[in-house]
Amino acid sequence: MKEAQKIELGKEIPVAILVYDNGNSMNSYTTEDYFEPEKFKDMDLVEAVTLEFSDQEIN
């Protein structure tokens, strides 16, 4: 993330983006791109790691 992000309960926060394609060039993506999925339209595989905070207790 480029900047600190405010935590909101129940909202996903992207912390990592992994992008794969068969090409021989390397594009750069940021976690902010998670909210613009059209940027990944020509990629072969995109994986995102997100966090979501909740006020519910896990048993």
Tab-separated table of N, CA, C and O in Angstrom:
chain	number	residue	atom	x	y	z
A	1	MET	N	0.841	-1.175	0.000
A	1	MET	CA	0.000	0.000	0.000
A	1	MET	C	0.884	1.236	0.000
A	1	MET	O	1.877	1.281	0.710
A	2	LYS	N	0.485	2.195	-0.762
A	2	LYS	CA	1.261	3.430	-0.835
A	2	LYS	C	1.088	4.274	0.425
A	2	LYS	O	2.013	4.914	0.881
A	3	GLU	N	-0.111	4.284	0.962
A	3	GLU	CA	-0.402	5.100	2.123
A	3	GLU	C	-1.154	4.268	3.151
A	3	GLU	O	-1.728	3.240	2.832
A	4	ALA	N	-1.146	4.759	4.377
A	4	ALA	CA	-1.929	4.097	5.418
A	4	ALA	C	-3.396	4.134	5.021
A	4	ALA	O	-3.864	5.078	4.388
A	5	GLN	N	-4.102	3.076	5.378
A	5	GLN	CA	-5.513	2.991	5.021
A	5	GLN	C	-6.336	2.846	6.292
A	5	GLN	O	-5.983	2.072	7.187
A	6	LYS	N	-7.419	3.584	6.371
A	6	LYS	CA	-8.296	3.521	7.535
A	6	LYS	C	-9.005	2.173	7.555
A	6	LYS	O	-9.512	1.703	6.539
A	7	ILE	N	-9.031	1.541	8.716
A	7	ILE	CA	-9.703	0.256	8.868
A	7	ILE	C	-11.182	0.504	9.119
A	7	ILE	O	-11.553	1.261	10.011
A	8	GLU	N	-12.009	-0.141	8.284
A	8	GLU	CA	-13.452	-0.085	8.465
A	8	GLU	C	-13.952	-1.503	8.656
A	8	GLU	O	-13.601	-2.393	7.873
A	9	LEU	N	-14.744	-1.734	9.689
A	9	LEU	CA	-15.267	-3.073	9.943
A	9	LEU	C	-16.083	-3.555	8.757
A	9	LEU	O	-16.876	-2.816	8.182
A	10	GLY	N	-15.848	-4.805	8.363
A	10	GLY	CA	-16.615	-5.413	7.286
A	10	GLY	C	-16.174	-5.027	5.882
A	10	GLY	O	-16.804	-5.419	4.916
A	11	LYS	N	-15.081	-4.281	5.749
A	11	LYS	CA	-14.594	-3.869	4.433
A	11	LYS	C	-13.259	-4.548	4.146
A	11	LYS	O	-12.348	-4.514	4.971
A	12	GLU	N	-13.147	-5.175	2.950
A	12	GLU	CA	-11.908	-5.841	2.577
A	12	GLU	C	-10.803	-4.827	2.316
A	12	GLU	O	-11.032	-3.800	1.682
A	13	ILE	N	-9.603	-5.156	2.799
A	13	ILE	CA	-8.428	-4.329	2.574
A	13	ILE	C	-7.407	-5.199	1.839
A	13	ILE	O	-6.942	-6.204	2.380
A	14	PRO	N	-7.040	-4.862	0.606
A	14	PRO	CA	-6.041	-5.651	-0.104
A	14	PRO	C	-4.648	-5.393	0.470
A	14	PRO	O	-4.280	-4.238	0.695
A	15	VAL	N	-3.896	-6.455	0.721
A	15	VAL	CA	-2.541	-6.309	1.248
A	15	VAL	C	-1.494	-6.845	0.283
A	15	VAL	O	-0.313	-6.538	0.419
A	16	ALA	N	-1.910	-7.665	-0.700
A	16	ALA	CA	-0.977	-8.180	-1.710
A	16	ALA	C	-1.744	-8.542	-2.974
A	16	ALA	O	-2.868	-9.038	-2.906
A	17	ILE	N	-1.122	-8.287	-4.126
A	17	ILE	CA	-1.682	-8.647	-5.427
A	17	ILE	C	-0.601	-9.419	-6.181
A	17	ILE	O	0.538	-8.955	-6.289
A	18	LEU	N	-0.934	-10.605	-6.676
A	18	LEU	CA	-0.020	-11.413	-7.476
A	18	LEU	C	-0.624	-11.555	-8.866
A	18	LEU	O	-1.761	-11.994	-9.001
A	19	VAL	N	0.136	-11.173	-9.892
A	19	VAL	CA	-0.380	-11.155	-11.259
A	19	VAL	C	0.560	-11.953	-12.156
A	19	VAL	O	1.782	-11.760	-12.113
A	20	TYR	N	-0.013	-12.866	-12.951
A	20	TYR	CA	0.771	-13.711	-13.848
A	20	TYR	C	0.229	-13.610	-15.269
A	20	TYR	O	-0.970	-13.530	-15.469
A	21	ASP	N	1.142	-13.636	-16.243
A	21	ASP	CA	0.750	-13.763	-17.645
A	21	ASP	C	1.855	-14.503	-18.398
A	21	ASP	O	2.920	-14.763	-17.862
A	22	ASN	N	1.587	-14.843	-19.651
A	22	ASN	CA	2.556	-15.592	-20.451
A	22	ASN	C	3.492	-14.693	-21.238
A	22	ASN	O	4.342	-15.187	-21.976
A	23	GLY	N	3.369	-13.406	-21.095
A	23	GLY	CA	4.200	-12.469	-21.842
A	23	GLY	C	5.615	-12.391	-21.300
A	23	GLY	O	5.958	-13.006	-20.286
A	24	ASN	N	6.452	-11.615	-21.979
A	24	ASN	CA	7.843	-11.476	-21.537
A	24	ASN	C	8.135	-10.085	-20.972
A	24	ASN	O	9.278	-9.713	-20.804
A	25	SER	N	7.091	-9.305	-20.701
A	25	SER	CA	7.276	-8.015	-20.039
A	25	SER	C	6.627	-8.080	-18.659
A	25	SER	O	5.812	-8.948	-18.386
A	26	MET	N	7.025	-7.159	-17.803
A	26	MET	CA	6.499	-7.175	-16.434
A	26	MET	C	5.782	-5.860	-16.150
A	26	MET	O	6.394	-4.798	-16.193
A	27	ASN	N	4.495	-5.938	-15.903
A	27	ASN	CA	3.716	-4.766	-15.517
A	27	ASN	C	3.740	-4.623	-14.006
A	27	ASN	O	3.859	-5.603	-13.277
A	28	SER	N	3.587	-3.418	-13.540
A	28	SER	CA	3.573	-3.150	-12.109
A	28	SER	C	2.152	-2.819	-11.671
A	28	SER	O	1.454	-2.034	-12.324
A	29	TYR	N	1.726	-3.409	-10.571
A	29	TYR	CA	0.397	-3.164	-10.021
A	29	TYR	C	0.521	-2.841	-8.543
A	29	TYR	O	1.466	-3.256	-7.871
A	30	THR	N	-0.453	-2.100	-8.020
A	30	THR	CA	-0.476	-1.775	-6.598
A	30	THR	C	-1.740	-2.355	-5.974
A	30	THR	O	-2.660	-2.773	-6.685
A	31	THR	N	-1.790	-2.352	-4.674
A	31	THR	CA	-2.983	-2.864	-3.991
A	31	THR	C	-4.210	-2.009	-4.293
A	31	THR	O	-5.329	-2.500	-4.232
A	32	GLU	N	-4.014	-0.751	-4.658
A	32	GLU	CA	-5.144	0.113	-5.029
A	32	GLU	C	-5.819	-0.394	-6.307
A	32	GLU	O	-7.002	-0.166	-6.540
A	33	ASP	N	-5.062	-1.101	-7.158
A	33	ASP	CA	-5.623	-1.652	-8.401
A	33	ASP	C	-6.672	-2.727	-8.123
A	33	ASP	O	-7.481	-3.046	-8.997
A	34	TYR	N	-6.687	-3.280	-6.940
A	34	TYR	CA	-7.692	-4.274	-6.547
A	34	TYR	C	-9.107	-3.740	-6.787
A	34	TYR	O	-10.008	-4.493	-7.156
A	35	PHE	N	-9.282	-2.450	-6.604
A	35	PHE	CA	-10.595	-1.835	-6.739
A	35	PHE	C	-10.933	-1.468	-8.189
A	35	PHE	O	-12.002	-0.943	-8.464
A	36	GLU	N	-9.995	-1.743	-9.110
A	36	GLU	CA	-10.213	-1.523	-10.546
A	36	GLU	C	-9.858	-2.806	-11.302
A	36	GLU	O	-8.846	-2.871	-12.000
A	37	PRO	N	-10.670	-3.851	-11.171
A	37	PRO	CA	-10.328	-5.153	-11.739
A	37	PRO	C	-10.153	-5.160	-13.256
A	37	PRO	O	-9.478	-6.045	-13.789
A	38	GLU	N	-10.684	-4.160	-13.953
A	38	GLU	CA	-10.505	-4.103	-15.401
A	38	GLU	C	-9.035	-3.955	-15.797
A	38	GLU	O	-8.645	-4.298	-16.918
A	39	LYS	N	-8.189	-3.490	-14.885
A	39	LYS	CA	-6.756	-3.382	-15.171
A	39	LYS	C	-6.110	-4.747	-15.394
A	39	LYS	O	-5.049	-4.841	-15.987
A	40	PHE	N	-6.750	-5.811	-14.923
A	40	PHE	CA	-6.187	-7.152	-15.014
A	40	PHE	C	-6.796	-7.976	-16.145
A	40	PHE	O	-6.565	-9.180	-16.236
A	41	LYS	N	-7.554	-7.359	-17.041
A	41	LYS	CA	-8.341	-8.101	-18.029
A	41	LYS	C	-7.510	-8.992	-18.945
A	41	LYS	O	-7.985	-10.025	-19.377
A	42	ASP	N	-6.272	-8.649	-19.262
A	42	ASP	CA	-5.453	-9.452	-20.169
A	42	ASP	C	-4.498	-10.401	-19.444
A	42	ASP	O	-3.692	-11.071	-20.084
A	43	MET	N	-4.581	-10.467	-18.139
A	43	MET	CA	-3.694	-11.324	-17.364
A	43	MET	C	-4.226	-12.758	-17.308
A	43	MET	O	-5.432	-12.983	-17.393
A	44	ASP	N	-3.327	-13.718	-17.173
A	44	ASP	CA	-3.723	-15.125	-17.104
A	44	ASP	C	-4.249	-15.517	-15.723
A	44	ASP	O	-5.145	-16.342	-15.604
A	45	LEU	N	-3.671	-14.943	-14.680
A	45	LEU	CA	-4.070	-15.286	-13.315
A	45	LEU	C	-3.810	-14.089	-12.408
A	45	LEU	O	-2.754	-13.465	-12.485
A	46	VAL	N	-4.780	-13.785	-11.574
A	46	VAL	CA	-4.625	-12.713	-10.585
A	46	VAL	C	-5.072	-13.265	-9.245
A	46	VAL	O	-6.155	-13.835	-9.127
A	47	GLU	N	-4.225	-13.111	-8.247
A	47	GLU	CA	-4.563	-13.544	-6.885
A	47	GLU	C	-4.422	-12.344	-5.960
A	47	GLU	O	-3.487	-11.560	-6.099
A	48	ALA	N	-5.344	-12.226	-5.031
A	48	ALA	CA	-5.308	-11.124	-4.071
A	48	ALA	C	-5.395	-11.676	-2.657
A	48	ALA	O	-6.141	-12.616	-2.389
A	49	VAL	N	-4.624	-11.084	-1.778
A	49	VAL	CA	-4.699	-11.393	-0.351
A	49	VAL	C	-5.351	-10.184	0.307
A	49	VAL	O	-4.875	-9.057	0.144
A	50	THR	N	-6.463	-10.425	0.991
A	50	THR	CA	-7.179	-9.326	1.641
A	50	THR	C	-7.397	-9.620	3.115
A	50	THR	O	-7.392	-10.781	3.537
A	51	LEU	N	-7.595	-8.579	3.869
A	51	LEU	CA	-7.969	-8.683	5.281
A	51	LEU	C	-9.327	-8.034	5.459
A	51	LEU	O	-9.639	-7.042	4.799
A	52	GLU	N	-10.113	-8.592	6.343
A	52	GLU	CA	-11.397	-7.979	6.689
A	52	GLU	C	-11.549	-8.060	8.205
A	52	GLU	O	-11.505	-9.140	8.785
A	53	PHE	N	-11.708	-6.924	8.835
A	53	PHE	CA	-11.847	-6.865	10.286
A	53	PHE	C	-13.323	-6.885	10.668
A	53	PHE	O	-14.163	-6.321	9.968
A	54	SER	N	-13.613	-7.546	11.779
A	54	SER	CA	-14.981	-7.694	12.227
A	54	SER	C	-15.040	-7.483	13.733
A	54	SER	O	-14.064	-7.726	14.451
A	55	ASP	N	-16.190	-7.080	14.207
A	55	ASP	CA	-16.372	-6.963	15.647
A	55	ASP	C	-17.002	-8.223	16.229
A	55	ASP	O	-17.309	-8.286	17.415
A	56	GLN	N	-17.171	-9.251	15.388
A	56	GLN	CA	-17.727	-10.528	15.827
A	56	GLN	C	-16.615	-11.436	16.347
A	56	GLN	O	-15.565	-11.556	15.727
A	57	GLU	N	-16.834	-12.075	17.464
A	57	GLU	CA	-15.860	-12.985	18.048
A	57	GLU	C	-15.925	-14.331	17.326
A	57	GLU	O	-17.000	-14.842	17.046
A	58	ILE	N	-14.754	-14.888	17.021
A	58	ILE	CA	-14.676	-16.212	16.396
A	58	ILE	C	-14.505	-17.243	17.504
A	58	ILE	O	-13.624	-17.135	18.339
A	59	ASN	N	-15.362	-18.248	17.476
A	59	ASN	CA	-15.273	-19.308	18.501
A	59	ASN	C	-14.458	-20.463	18.019
A	59	ASN	O	-14.414	-20.860	16.949
